[in-house]
C-alpha cells in the first residue's frame, strides 16, 4: 500500500525500510536525517527544480574536492554546521568536567603530515612583503592542577597575508606557516609566525555560490589554528582570534567564541618580531 507523500506515514515507511543489520546509532541518525529532510521538504513545499539545484550543488562540491580541497566541509562551514557540531561536542564534554580551553572547528586546511619544528623556530618560510612578524609562546598545562605538561604537542597553522594557506598557493613553499612543537621541561612552546589577517573562505565553488545567494560575505576573522595533544588528555582542536579584527562578530563560518579572542601586544628588543602573543593551552583529561 502506498501513502500520500505529504502524509507523515510516508516518512515512517522510508525509515522502517532499514534492515536489522544497522547499528542502533546509525539507525537513529538516519531516522533523524530522513525525518528532518522530509519535514523540510513538506514545510517549504520544495519544488523539483529547487531540490535538483541542491543535488547539483552536492555534485559540484564532490567534483571540486580532492586531497587539497574539501568543498563538502566548506559548504557545511558556511551553513554553520561544523561550528554547531563543535559546540555540541564541547558542551557535552564540559558537562562532564570544568571548562578547559574551548574548542573550535578544524576547517578544511589542516594537514596531517605537518613536520615537527624546534621551539623558537620561524614558521614563516615564504615571507610576504607585508608580514607583521609575531612571537607566539605559552605553556600547555593541566586545566585543573595548572601543572605544565612536558612533551605535549602543539600544532599550528595559519593563512598568509594574501588569504591563502600554503596548499592553495603555489608561491608558498610546502608547510609554510605550519608546524608541530613539543613542549619543553617547563611545558613551554614557542615559535615565530605572522600576525594573522582576515581572509575569505574559497568562494569560487558551491560554498561561495551559497554565500552569494544568501547575500553573505565570505570573510573569516584573523586567526591561528591550534591542535594540542598529550597522553591521556582530551585532544584539543581550536582557533584563536585577534581581538582587533573587524569580522569577529560575523565570521562566515561562525567559529568565534569569546574565550578564544586574544590580544597581540608590542614586543621589545626582538629583531625578529615587533609583536607577541602569549597563549596558554589548558587541557583536561
Ligand atoms: C579555516 O579557518 O581554515 C576555515 C574554516 C572553515 C572554512 C574555511 C576555512
Ligand atoms: Fe583558517
PDB file of C-alpha atoms and ligand atoms in Angstrom:
ATOM      1  CA  UNK A   1       0.000   0.000   0.000  1.00  0.00           C
ATOM      2  CA  UNK A   2       1.306   3.478  -0.826  1.00  0.00           C
ATOM      3  CA  UNK A   3       0.662   6.583   1.226  1.00  0.00           C
ATOM      4  CA  UNK A   4       0.403  10.160   0.042  1.00  0.00           C
ATOM      5  CA  UNK A   5       3.867  11.772   0.144  1.00  0.00           C
ATOM      6  CA  UNK A   6       2.555  14.621   2.299  1.00  0.00           C
ATOM      7  CA  UNK A   7       1.392  12.099   4.858  1.00  0.00           C
ATOM      8  CA  UNK A   8       3.995  11.726   7.656  1.00  0.00           C
ATOM      9  CA  UNK A   9       3.332   7.976   7.414  1.00  0.00           C
ATOM     10  CA  UNK A  10       5.300   8.052   4.157  1.00  0.00           C
ATOM     11  CA  UNK A  11       8.347   9.170   6.161  1.00  0.00           C
ATOM     12  CA  UNK A  12       7.803   6.310   8.617  1.00  0.00           C
ATOM     13  CA  UNK A  13       7.738   3.884   5.683  1.00  0.00           C
ATOM     14  CA  UNK A  14      11.105   5.164   4.479  1.00  0.00           C
ATOM     15  CA  UNK A  15      12.615   4.945   7.977  1.00  0.00           C
ATOM     16  CA  UNK A  16      11.146   1.496   8.610  1.00  0.00           C
ATOM     17  CA  UNK A  17      12.679   0.208   5.382  1.00  0.00           C
ATOM     18  CA  UNK A  18      16.039  -0.009   7.242  1.00  0.00           C
ATOM     19  CA  UNK A  19      17.022  -3.619   7.851  1.00  0.00           C
ATOM     20  CA  UNK A  20      18.010  -5.296  11.137  1.00  0.00           C
ATOM     21  CA  UNK A  21      21.757  -5.195  10.456  1.00  0.00           C
ATOM     22  CA  UNK A  22      22.117  -1.420  11.007  1.00  0.00           C
ATOM     23  CA  UNK A  23      23.738  -0.338  14.282  1.00  0.00           C
ATOM     24  CA  UNK A  24      21.443   1.441  16.761  1.00  0.00           C
ATOM     25  CA  UNK A  25      23.381   4.714  16.346  1.00  0.00           C
ATOM     26  CA  UNK A  26      23.225   4.596  12.544  1.00  0.00           C
ATOM     27  CA  UNK A  27      19.517   3.776  12.656  1.00  0.00           C
ATOM     28  CA  UNK A  28      18.914   6.745  14.968  1.00  0.00           C
ATOM     29  CA  UNK A  29      20.990   9.155  12.873  1.00  0.00           C
ATOM     30  CA  UNK A  30      19.432   8.060   9.582  1.00  0.00           C
ATOM     31  CA  UNK A  31      15.912   8.190  11.011  1.00  0.00           C
ATOM     32  CA  UNK A  32      16.541  11.737  12.266  1.00  0.00           C
ATOM     33  CA  UNK A  33      18.103  12.813   8.989  1.00  0.00           C
ATOM     34  CA  UNK A  34      15.248  11.372   6.898  1.00  0.00           C
ATOM     35  CA  UNK A  35      12.593  12.858   9.187  1.00  0.00           C
ATOM     36  CA  UNK A  36      14.145  16.340   9.144  1.00  0.00           C
ATOM     37  CA  UNK A  37      14.730  16.262   5.381  1.00  0.00           C
ATOM     38  CA  UNK A  38      11.144  15.187   4.712  1.00  0.00           C
ATOM     39  CA  UNK A  39       9.738  17.755   7.161  1.00  0.00           C
ATOM     40  CA  UNK A  40      11.887  20.415   5.499  1.00  0.00           C
ATOM     41  CA  UNK A  41      10.598  19.468   2.032  1.00  0.00           C
ATOM     42  CA  UNK A  42       6.980  19.398   3.222  1.00  0.00           C
ATOM     43  CA  UNK A  43       7.188  22.635   5.232  1.00  0.00           C
ATOM     44  CA  UNK A  44       8.916  24.573   2.478  1.00  0.00           C
ATOM     45  CA  UNK A  45       6.927  22.870  -0.299  1.00  0.00           C
ATOM     46  CA  UNK A  46      10.214  22.175  -2.037  1.00  0.00           C
ATOM     47  CA  UNK A  47       9.922  22.076  -5.831  1.00  0.00           C
ATOM     48  CA  UNK A  48      11.697  19.588  -8.089  1.00  0.00           C
ATOM     49  CA  UNK A  49      13.806  22.427  -9.521  1.00  0.00           C
ATOM     50  CA  UNK A  50      14.878  23.580  -6.047  1.00  0.00           C
ATOM     51  CA  UNK A  51      15.719  20.059  -4.956  1.00  0.00           C
ATOM     52  CA  UNK A  52      17.697  19.495  -8.184  1.00  0.00           C
ATOM     53  CA  UNK A  53      19.615  22.761  -7.589  1.00  0.00           C
ATOM     54  CA  UNK A  54      20.651  21.316  -4.198  1.00  0.00           C
ATOM     55  CA  UNK A  55      21.651  17.995  -5.777  1.00  0.00           C
ATOM     56  CA  UNK A  56      23.770  19.857  -8.327  1.00  0.00           C
ATOM     57  CA  UNK A  57      25.492  21.796  -5.524  1.00  0.00           C
ATOM     58  CA  UNK A  58      26.342  18.496  -3.802  1.00  0.00           C
ATOM     59  CA  UNK A  59      27.665  17.020  -7.045  1.00  0.00           C
ATOM     60  CA  UNK A  60      29.669  20.167  -7.744  1.00  0.00           C
ATOM     61  CA  UNK A  61      31.176  20.034  -4.249  1.00  0.00           C
ATOM     62  CA  UNK A  62      32.125  16.385  -4.816  1.00  0.00           C
ATOM     63  CA  UNK A  63      33.769  17.119  -8.151  1.00  0.00           C
ATOM     64  CA  UNK A  64      35.785  20.006  -6.661  1.00  0.00           C
ATOM     65  CA  UNK A  65      37.073  18.022  -3.702  1.00  0.00           C
ATOM     66  CA  UNK A  66      40.388  16.236  -3.544  1.00  0.00           C
ATOM     67  CA  UNK A  67      43.217  15.961  -1.007  1.00  0.00           C
ATOM     68  CA  UNK A  68      43.869  19.719  -1.268  1.00  0.00           C
ATOM     69  CA  UNK A  69      40.296  20.941  -1.211  1.00  0.00           C
ATOM     70  CA  UNK A  70      37.408  19.842   0.988  1.00  0.00           C
ATOM     71  CA  UNK A  71      34.436  21.633  -0.519  1.00  0.00           C
ATOM     72  CA  UNK A  72      31.830  19.468   1.245  1.00  0.00           C
ATOM     73  CA  UNK A  73      33.218  20.570   4.599  1.00  0.00           C
ATOM     74  CA  UNK A  74      33.356  24.175   3.401  1.00  0.00           C
ATOM     75  CA  UNK A  75      29.672  24.046   2.414  1.00  0.00           C
ATOM     76  CA  UNK A  76      28.854  22.736   5.919  1.00  0.00           C
ATOM     77  CA  UNK A  77      31.021  25.519   7.378  1.00  0.00           C
ATOM     78  CA  UNK A  78      29.253  28.419   5.650  1.00  0.00           C
ATOM     79  CA  UNK A  79      25.963  26.897   6.814  1.00  0.00           C
ATOM     80  CA  UNK A  80      27.269  26.859  10.419  1.00  0.00           C
ATOM     81  CA  UNK A  81      27.096  23.069  10.737  1.00  0.00           C
ATOM     82  CA  UNK A  82      30.724  22.386  11.703  1.00  0.00           C
ATOM     83  CA  UNK A  83      30.556  25.131  14.355  1.00  0.00           C
ATOM     84  CA  UNK A  84      27.280  23.747  15.709  1.00  0.00           C
ATOM     85  CA  UNK A  85      28.684  20.214  15.915  1.00  0.00           C
ATOM     86  CA  UNK A  86      31.825  21.595  17.573  1.00  0.00           C
ATOM     87  CA  UNK A  87      29.705  23.421  20.162  1.00  0.00           C
ATOM     88  CA  UNK A  88      27.612  20.328  20.902  1.00  0.00           C
ATOM     89  CA  UNK A  89      30.749  18.212  21.354  1.00  0.00           C
ATOM     90  CA  UNK A  90      32.387  20.832  23.588  1.00  0.00           C
ATOM     91  CA  UNK A  91      29.253  21.360  25.692  1.00  0.00           C
ATOM     92  CA  UNK A  92      28.768  17.643  26.292  1.00  0.00           C
ATOM     93  CA  UNK A  93      32.429  17.307  27.322  1.00  0.00           C
ATOM     94  CA  UNK A  94      32.137  20.382  29.551  1.00  0.00           C
ATOM     95  CA  UNK A  95      29.149  18.966  31.369  1.00  0.00           C
ATOM     96  CA  UNK A  96      31.390  16.137  32.463  1.00  0.00           C
ATOM     97  CA  UNK A  97      34.156  18.481  33.741  1.00  0.00           C
ATOM     98  CA  UNK A  98      35.021  22.178  34.181  1.00  0.00           C
ATOM     99  CA  UNK A  99      35.825  24.156  31.062  1.00  0.00           C
ATOM    100  CA  UNK A 100      39.305  23.756  29.634  1.00  0.00           C
ATOM    101  CA  UNK A 101      40.435  25.804  26.609  1.00  0.00           C
ATOM    102  CA  UNK A 102      37.402  25.997  24.342  1.00  0.00           C
ATOM    103  CA  UNK A 103      37.340  24.089  21.093  1.00  0.00           C
ATOM    104  CA  UNK A 104      36.711  25.474  17.616  1.00  0.00           C
ATOM    105  CA  UNK A 105      36.294  23.873  14.223  1.00  0.00           C
ATOM    106  CA  UNK A 106      39.133  22.149  12.390  1.00  0.00           C
ATOM    107  CA  UNK A 107      38.308  23.698   8.993  1.00  0.00           C
ATOM    108  CA  UNK A 108      39.401  22.265   5.658  1.00  0.00           C
ATOM    109  CA  UNK A 109      43.057  23.374   5.647  1.00  0.00           C
ATOM    110  CA  UNK A 110      44.532  21.086   8.294  1.00  0.00           C
ATOM    111  CA  UNK A 111      47.365  18.843   7.003  1.00  0.00           C
ATOM    112  CA  UNK A 112      48.047  15.623   8.847  1.00  0.00           C
ATOM    113  CA  UNK A 113      51.658  15.479   7.614  1.00  0.00           C
ATOM    114  CA  UNK A 114      52.892  18.776   9.127  1.00  0.00           C
ATOM    115  CA  UNK A 115      56.524  18.456  10.290  1.00  0.00           C
ATOM    116  CA  UNK A 116      57.839  18.876  13.819  1.00  0.00           C
ATOM    117  CA  UNK A 117      59.928  22.009  14.386  1.00  0.00           C
ATOM    118  CA  UNK A 118      62.182  23.240  17.193  1.00  0.00           C
ATOM    119  CA  UNK A 119      60.790  25.633  19.787  1.00  0.00           C
ATOM    120  CA  UNK A 120      61.687  29.183  18.781  1.00  0.00           C
ATOM    121  CA  UNK A 121      61.681  28.313  15.056  1.00  0.00           C
ATOM    122  CA  UNK A 122      60.172  30.642  12.463  1.00  0.00           C
ATOM    123  CA  UNK A 123      57.246  29.000  10.618  1.00  0.00           C
ATOM    124  CA  UNK A 124      57.255  31.837   8.072  1.00  0.00           C
ATOM    125  CA  UNK A 125      59.246  30.074   5.342  1.00  0.00           C
ATOM    126  CA  UNK A 126      57.844  32.231   2.500  1.00  0.00           C
ATOM    127  CA  UNK A 127      57.731  35.738   3.927  1.00  0.00           C
ATOM    128  CA  UNK A 128      55.161  38.113   2.451  1.00  0.00           C
ATOM    129  CA  UNK A 129      56.191  41.766   1.980  1.00  0.00           C
ATOM    130  CA  UNK A 130      53.510  42.932   4.432  1.00  0.00           C
ATOM    131  CA  UNK A 131      54.376  40.369   7.148  1.00  0.00           C
ATOM    132  CA  UNK A 132      53.853  41.532  10.734  1.00  0.00           C
ATOM    133  CA  UNK A 133      56.199  39.134  12.468  1.00  0.00           C
ATOM    134  CA  UNK A 134      54.898  37.790  15.780  1.00  0.00           C
ATOM    135  CA  UNK A 135      56.424  35.708  18.554  1.00  0.00           C
ATOM    136  CA  UNK A 136      53.830  33.287  19.894  1.00  0.00           C
ATOM    137  CA  UNK A 137      54.588  31.419  23.086  1.00  0.00           C
ATOM    138  CA  UNK A 138      52.983  29.900  26.115  1.00  0.00           C
ATOM    139  CA  UNK A 139      52.574  26.725  28.098  1.00  0.00           C
ATOM    140  CA  UNK A 140      50.410  23.669  27.890  1.00  0.00           C
ATOM    141  CA  UNK A 141      49.001  22.961  31.334  1.00  0.00           C
ATOM    142  CA  UNK A 142      46.602  20.616  33.067  1.00  0.00           C
ATOM    143  CA  UNK A 143      43.399  22.593  33.357  1.00  0.00           C
ATOM    144  CA  UNK A 144      42.689  21.633  36.960  1.00  0.00           C
ATOM    145  CA  UNK A 145      46.139  21.457  38.571  1.00  0.00           C
ATOM    146  CA  UNK A 146      47.752  24.131  36.317  1.00  0.00           C
ATOM    147  CA  UNK A 147      50.805  21.864  36.212  1.00  0.00           C
ATOM    148  CA  UNK A 148      52.832  22.112  32.982  1.00  0.00           C
ATOM    149  CA  UNK A 149      52.521  19.199  30.574  1.00  0.00           C
ATOM    150  CA  UNK A 150      56.020  18.286  29.451  1.00  0.00           C
ATOM    151  CA  UNK A 151      56.308  16.853  25.941  1.00  0.00           C
ATOM    152  CA  UNK A 152      52.802  17.872  24.851  1.00  0.00           C
ATOM    153  CA  UNK A 153      52.333  18.505  21.131  1.00  0.00           C
ATOM    154  CA  UNK A 154      51.180  21.894  19.868  1.00  0.00           C
ATOM    155  CA  UNK A 155      50.395  22.035  16.163  1.00  0.00           C
ATOM    156  CA  UNK A 156      49.619  25.335  14.468  1.00  0.00           C
ATOM    157  CA  UNK A 157      48.681  26.553  11.014  1.00  0.00           C
ATOM    158  CA  UNK A 158      47.703  29.900   9.548  1.00  0.00           C
ATOM    159  CA  UNK A 159      46.987  31.573   6.205  1.00  0.00           C
ATOM    160  CA  UNK A 160      49.427  34.034   4.662  1.00  0.00           C
ATOM    161  CA  UNK A 161      48.593  37.713   4.226  1.00  0.00           C
ATOM    162  CA  UNK A 162      47.246  37.013   0.717  1.00  0.00           C
ATOM    163  CA  UNK A 163      44.496  34.971   2.385  1.00  0.00           C
ATOM    164  CA  UNK A 164      45.825  31.608   1.195  1.00  0.00           C
ATOM    165  CA  UNK A 165      47.071  28.540   3.034  1.00  0.00           C
ATOM    166  CA  UNK A 166      50.215  27.021   1.560  1.00  0.00           C
ATOM    167  CA  UNK A 167      48.388  24.140  -0.144  1.00  0.00           C
ATOM    168  CA  UNK A 168      46.233  26.674  -2.013  1.00  0.00           C
ATOM    169  CA  UNK A 169      49.160  28.799  -3.177  1.00  0.00           C
ATOM    170  CA  UNK A 170      51.972  27.635  -5.484  1.00  0.00           C
ATOM    171  CA  UNK A 171      54.039  30.685  -4.417  1.00  0.00           C
ATOM    172  CA  UNK A 172      54.411  29.375  -0.850  1.00  0.00           C
ATOM    173  CA  UNK A 173      56.859  26.591  -0.018  1.00  0.00           C
ATOM    174  CA  UNK A 174      55.340  23.396   1.295  1.00  0.00           C
ATOM    175  CA  UNK A 175      54.421  23.511   5.003  1.00  0.00           C
ATOM    176  CA  UNK A 176      54.868  27.297   5.098  1.00  0.00           C
ATOM    177  CA  UNK A 177      53.079  28.714   8.157  1.00  0.00           C
ATOM    178  CA  UNK A 178      52.646  25.300   9.759  1.00  0.00           C
ATOM    179  CA  UNK A 179      54.492  23.453  12.460  1.00  0.00           C
ATOM    180  CA  UNK A 180      54.276  20.941  15.282  1.00  0.00           C
ATOM    181  CA  UNK A 181      56.098  21.693  18.519  1.00  0.00           C
ATOM    182  CA  UNK A 182      56.827  19.668  21.652  1.00  0.00           C
ATOM    183  CA  UNK A 183      56.619  21.483  24.974  1.00  0.00           C
ATOM    184  CA  UNK A 184      59.895  21.656  26.888  1.00  0.00           C
ATOM    185  CA  UNK A 185      60.650  20.687  30.503  1.00  0.00           C
ATOM    186  CA  UNK A 186      58.571  23.675  31.724  1.00  0.00           C
ATOM    187  CA  UNK A 187      55.654  22.836  29.451  1.00  0.00           C
ATOM    188  CA  UNK A 188      56.566  25.751  27.169  1.00  0.00           C
ATOM    189  CA  UNK A 189      56.274  26.070  23.413  1.00  0.00           C
ATOM    190  CA  UNK A 190      57.292  28.997  21.171  1.00  0.00           C
ATOM    191  CA  UNK A 191      57.647  29.983  17.531  1.00  0.00           C
ATOM    192  CA  UNK A 192      57.645  32.946  15.177  1.00  0.00           C
ATOM    193  CA  UNK A 193      54.653  33.374  12.900  1.00  0.00           C
ATOM    194  CA  UNK A 194      52.656  36.082  11.148  1.00  0.00           C
ATOM    195  CA  UNK A 195      50.147  38.258  12.881  1.00  0.00           C
ATOM    196  CA  UNK A 196      47.123  36.605  11.297  1.00  0.00           C
ATOM    197  CA  UNK A 197      44.997  38.554   8.831  1.00  0.00           C
ATOM    198  CA  UNK A 198      41.352  38.086   7.803  1.00  0.00           C
ATOM    199  CA  UNK A 199      40.705  36.105   4.633  1.00  0.00           C
ATOM    200  CA  UNK A 200      37.760  34.973   2.526  1.00  0.00           C
ATOM    201  CA  UNK A 201      36.942  31.264   2.505  1.00  0.00           C
ATOM    202  CA  UNK A 202      37.240  29.874  -1.046  1.00  0.00           C
ATOM    203  CA  UNK A 203      34.228  31.308  -2.861  1.00  0.00           C
ATOM    204  CA  UNK A 204      34.674  30.051  -6.402  1.00  0.00           C
ATOM    205  CA  UNK A 205      32.617  26.882  -5.762  1.00  0.00           C
ATOM    206  CA  UNK A 206      29.281  25.858  -4.289  1.00  0.00           C
ATOM    207  CA  UNK A 207      30.063  27.278  -0.840  1.00  0.00           C
ATOM    208  CA  UNK A 208      30.739  30.676  -2.441  1.00  0.00           C
ATOM    209  CA  UNK A 209      27.581  30.366  -4.534  1.00  0.00           C
ATOM    210  CA  UNK A 210      25.548  29.643  -1.390  1.00  0.00           C
ATOM    211  CA  UNK A 211      27.054  32.684   0.347  1.00  0.00           C
ATOM    212  CA  UNK A 212      26.213  34.865  -2.646  1.00  0.00           C
ATOM    213  CA  UNK A 213      22.644  33.502  -2.810  1.00  0.00           C
ATOM    214  CA  UNK A 214      22.253  34.215   0.929  1.00  0.00           C
ATOM    215  CA  UNK A 215      23.763  37.716   0.491  1.00  0.00           C
ATOM    216  CA  UNK A 216      26.648  36.989   2.860  1.00  0.00           C
ATOM    217  CA  UNK A 217      30.337  37.857   2.776  1.00  0.00           C
ATOM    218  CA  UNK A 218      32.981  35.083   2.789  1.00  0.00           C
ATOM    219  CA  UNK A 219      35.441  36.560   5.343  1.00  0.00           C
ATOM    220  CA  UNK A 220      36.878  34.884   8.415  1.00  0.00           C
ATOM    221  CA  UNK A 221      38.399  36.976  11.211  1.00  0.00           C
ATOM    222  CA  UNK A 222      42.178  36.746  11.628  1.00  0.00           C
ATOM    223  CA  UNK A 223      43.019  33.530  13.468  1.00  0.00           C
ATOM    224  CA  UNK A 224      45.631  30.888  14.187  1.00  0.00           C
ATOM    225  CA  UNK A 225      44.653  27.216  14.265  1.00  0.00           C
ATOM    226  CA  UNK A 226      45.884  25.039  17.136  1.00  0.00           C
ATOM    227  CA  UNK A 227      45.713  21.340  17.897  1.00  0.00           C
ATOM    228  CA  UNK A 228      47.171  20.368  21.260  1.00  0.00           C
ATOM    229  CA  UNK A 229      47.570  16.783  22.417  1.00  0.00           C
ATOM    230  CA  UNK A 230      49.057  14.992  25.393  1.00  0.00           C
ATOM    231  CA  UNK A 231      48.846  11.353  26.532  1.00  0.00           C
ATOM    232  CA  UNK A 232      45.560  10.523  28.244  1.00  0.00           C
ATOM    233  CA  UNK A 233      44.255  14.086  27.854  1.00  0.00           C
ATOM    234  CA  UNK A 234      41.360  15.076  25.640  1.00  0.00           C
ATOM    235  CA  UNK A 235      42.843  16.283  22.313  1.00  0.00           C
ATOM    236  CA  UNK A 236      42.060  19.944  21.689  1.00  0.00           C
ATOM    237  CA  UNK A 237      41.266  21.444  18.289  1.00  0.00           C
ATOM    238  CA  UNK A 238      40.796  25.187  18.407  1.00  0.00           C
ATOM    239  CA  UNK A 239      41.486  28.593  16.864  1.00  0.00           C
ATOM    240  CA  UNK A 240      42.449  31.879  18.495  1.00  0.00           C
ATOM    241  CA  UNK A 241      41.186  35.183  17.149  1.00  0.00           C
ATOM    242  CA  UNK A 242      42.670  38.685  17.084  1.00  0.00           C
ATOM    243  CA  UNK A 243      40.578  40.990  19.267  1.00  0.00           C
ATOM    244  CA  UNK A 244      41.204  43.858  16.832  1.00  0.00           C
ATOM    245  CA  UNK A 245      39.617  42.064  13.868  1.00  0.00           C
ATOM    246  CA  UNK A 246      36.549  43.602  12.273  1.00  0.00           C
ATOM    247  CA  UNK A 247      34.977  40.233  11.410  1.00  0.00           C
ATOM    248  CA  UNK A 248      34.883  38.889  14.987  1.00  0.00           C
ATOM    249  CA  UNK A 249      31.107  39.327  15.149  1.00  0.00           C
ATOM    250  CA  UNK A 250      30.338  37.962  11.711  1.00  0.00           C
ATOM    251  CA  UNK A 251      32.699  35.115  10.926  1.00  0.00           C
ATOM    252  CA  UNK A 252      31.479  33.440   7.716  1.00  0.00           C
ATOM    253  CA  UNK A 253      31.748  30.014   9.408  1.00  0.00           C
ATOM    254  CA  UNK A 254      30.501  31.032  12.908  1.00  0.00           C
ATOM    255  CA  UNK A 255      33.531  29.708  14.806  1.00  0.00           C
ATOM    256  CA  UNK A 256      34.380  32.619  17.172  1.00  0.00           C
ATOM    257  CA  UNK A 257      33.940  32.105  20.924  1.00  0.00           C
ATOM    258  CA  UNK A 258      34.618  34.894  23.441  1.00  0.00           C
ATOM    259  CA  UNK A 259      37.161  32.862  25.368  1.00  0.00           C
ATOM    260  CA  UNK A 260      39.229  32.361  22.198  1.00  0.00           C
ATOM    261  CA  UNK A 261      39.729  36.063  21.494  1.00  0.00           C
ATOM    262  CA  UNK A 262      43.321  37.110  22.246  1.00  0.00           C
ATOM    263  CA  UNK A 263      45.461  40.230  22.419  1.00  0.00           C
ATOM    264  CA  UNK A 264      48.570  40.704  20.313  1.00  0.00           C
ATOM    265  CA  UNK A 265      50.902  43.130  22.090  1.00  0.00           C
ATOM    266  CA  UNK A 266      54.073  45.038  21.146  1.00  0.00           C
ATOM    267  CA  UNK A 267      57.338  43.139  21.763  1.00  0.00           C
ATOM    268  CA  UNK A 268      60.529  44.890  22.864  1.00  0.00           C
ATOM    269  CA  UNK A 269      64.104  44.145  21.896  1.00  0.00           C
ATOM    270  CA  UNK A 270      63.492  41.346  19.425  1.00  0.00           C
ATOM    271  CA  UNK A 271      64.873  41.988  15.934  1.00  0.00           C
ATOM    272  CA  UNK A 272      62.768  39.082  14.616  1.00  0.00           C
ATOM    273  CA  UNK A 273      59.340  40.286  15.791  1.00  0.00           C
ATOM    274  CA  UNK A 274      57.695  43.532  16.874  1.00  0.00           C
ATOM    275  CA  UNK A 275      54.585  41.793  18.208  1.00  0.00           C
ATOM    276  CA  UNK A 276      53.975  38.933  20.592  1.00  0.00           C
ATOM    277  CA  UNK A 277      51.184  36.708  21.754  1.00  0.00           C
ATOM    278  CA  UNK A 278      51.286  34.712  24.958  1.00  0.00           C
ATOM    279  CA  UNK A 279      48.779  31.899  24.948  1.00  0.00           C
ATOM    280  CA  UNK A 280      48.451  29.090  27.467  1.00  0.00           C
ATOM    281  CA  UNK A 281      46.588  25.972  26.399  1.00  0.00           C
ATOM    282  CA  UNK A 282      44.616  24.247  29.154  1.00  0.00           C
ATOM    283  CA  UNK A 283      43.972  20.567  28.554  1.00  0.00           C
ATOM    284  CA  UNK A 284      41.687  18.295  30.501  1.00  0.00           C
ATOM    285  CA  UNK A 285      41.603  14.541  30.990  1.00  0.00           C
TER     286      UNK A 285
HETATM  287  C1  LIG B   1      39.725  27.856   8.255  1.00  0.00           C
HETATM  288  O1  LIG B   1      39.755  28.519   9.244  1.00  0.00           O
HETATM  289  O2  LIG B   1      40.787  27.468   7.798  1.00  0.00           O
HETATM  290  C2  LIG B   1      38.413  27.570   7.606  1.00  0.00           C
HETATM  291  C3  LIG B   1      37.379  27.088   8.364  1.00  0.00           C
HETATM  292  C4  LIG B   1      36.164  26.824   7.744  1.00  0.00           C
HETATM  293  C5  LIG B   1      36.016  27.045   6.391  1.00  0.00           C
HETATM  294  C6  LIG B   1      37.066  27.546   5.640  1.00  0.00           C
HETATM  295  C7  LIG B   1      38.284  27.812   6.258  1.00  0.00           C
HETATM  296 FE1  LIG B   2      41.783  29.171   8.929  1.00  0.00          FE
END
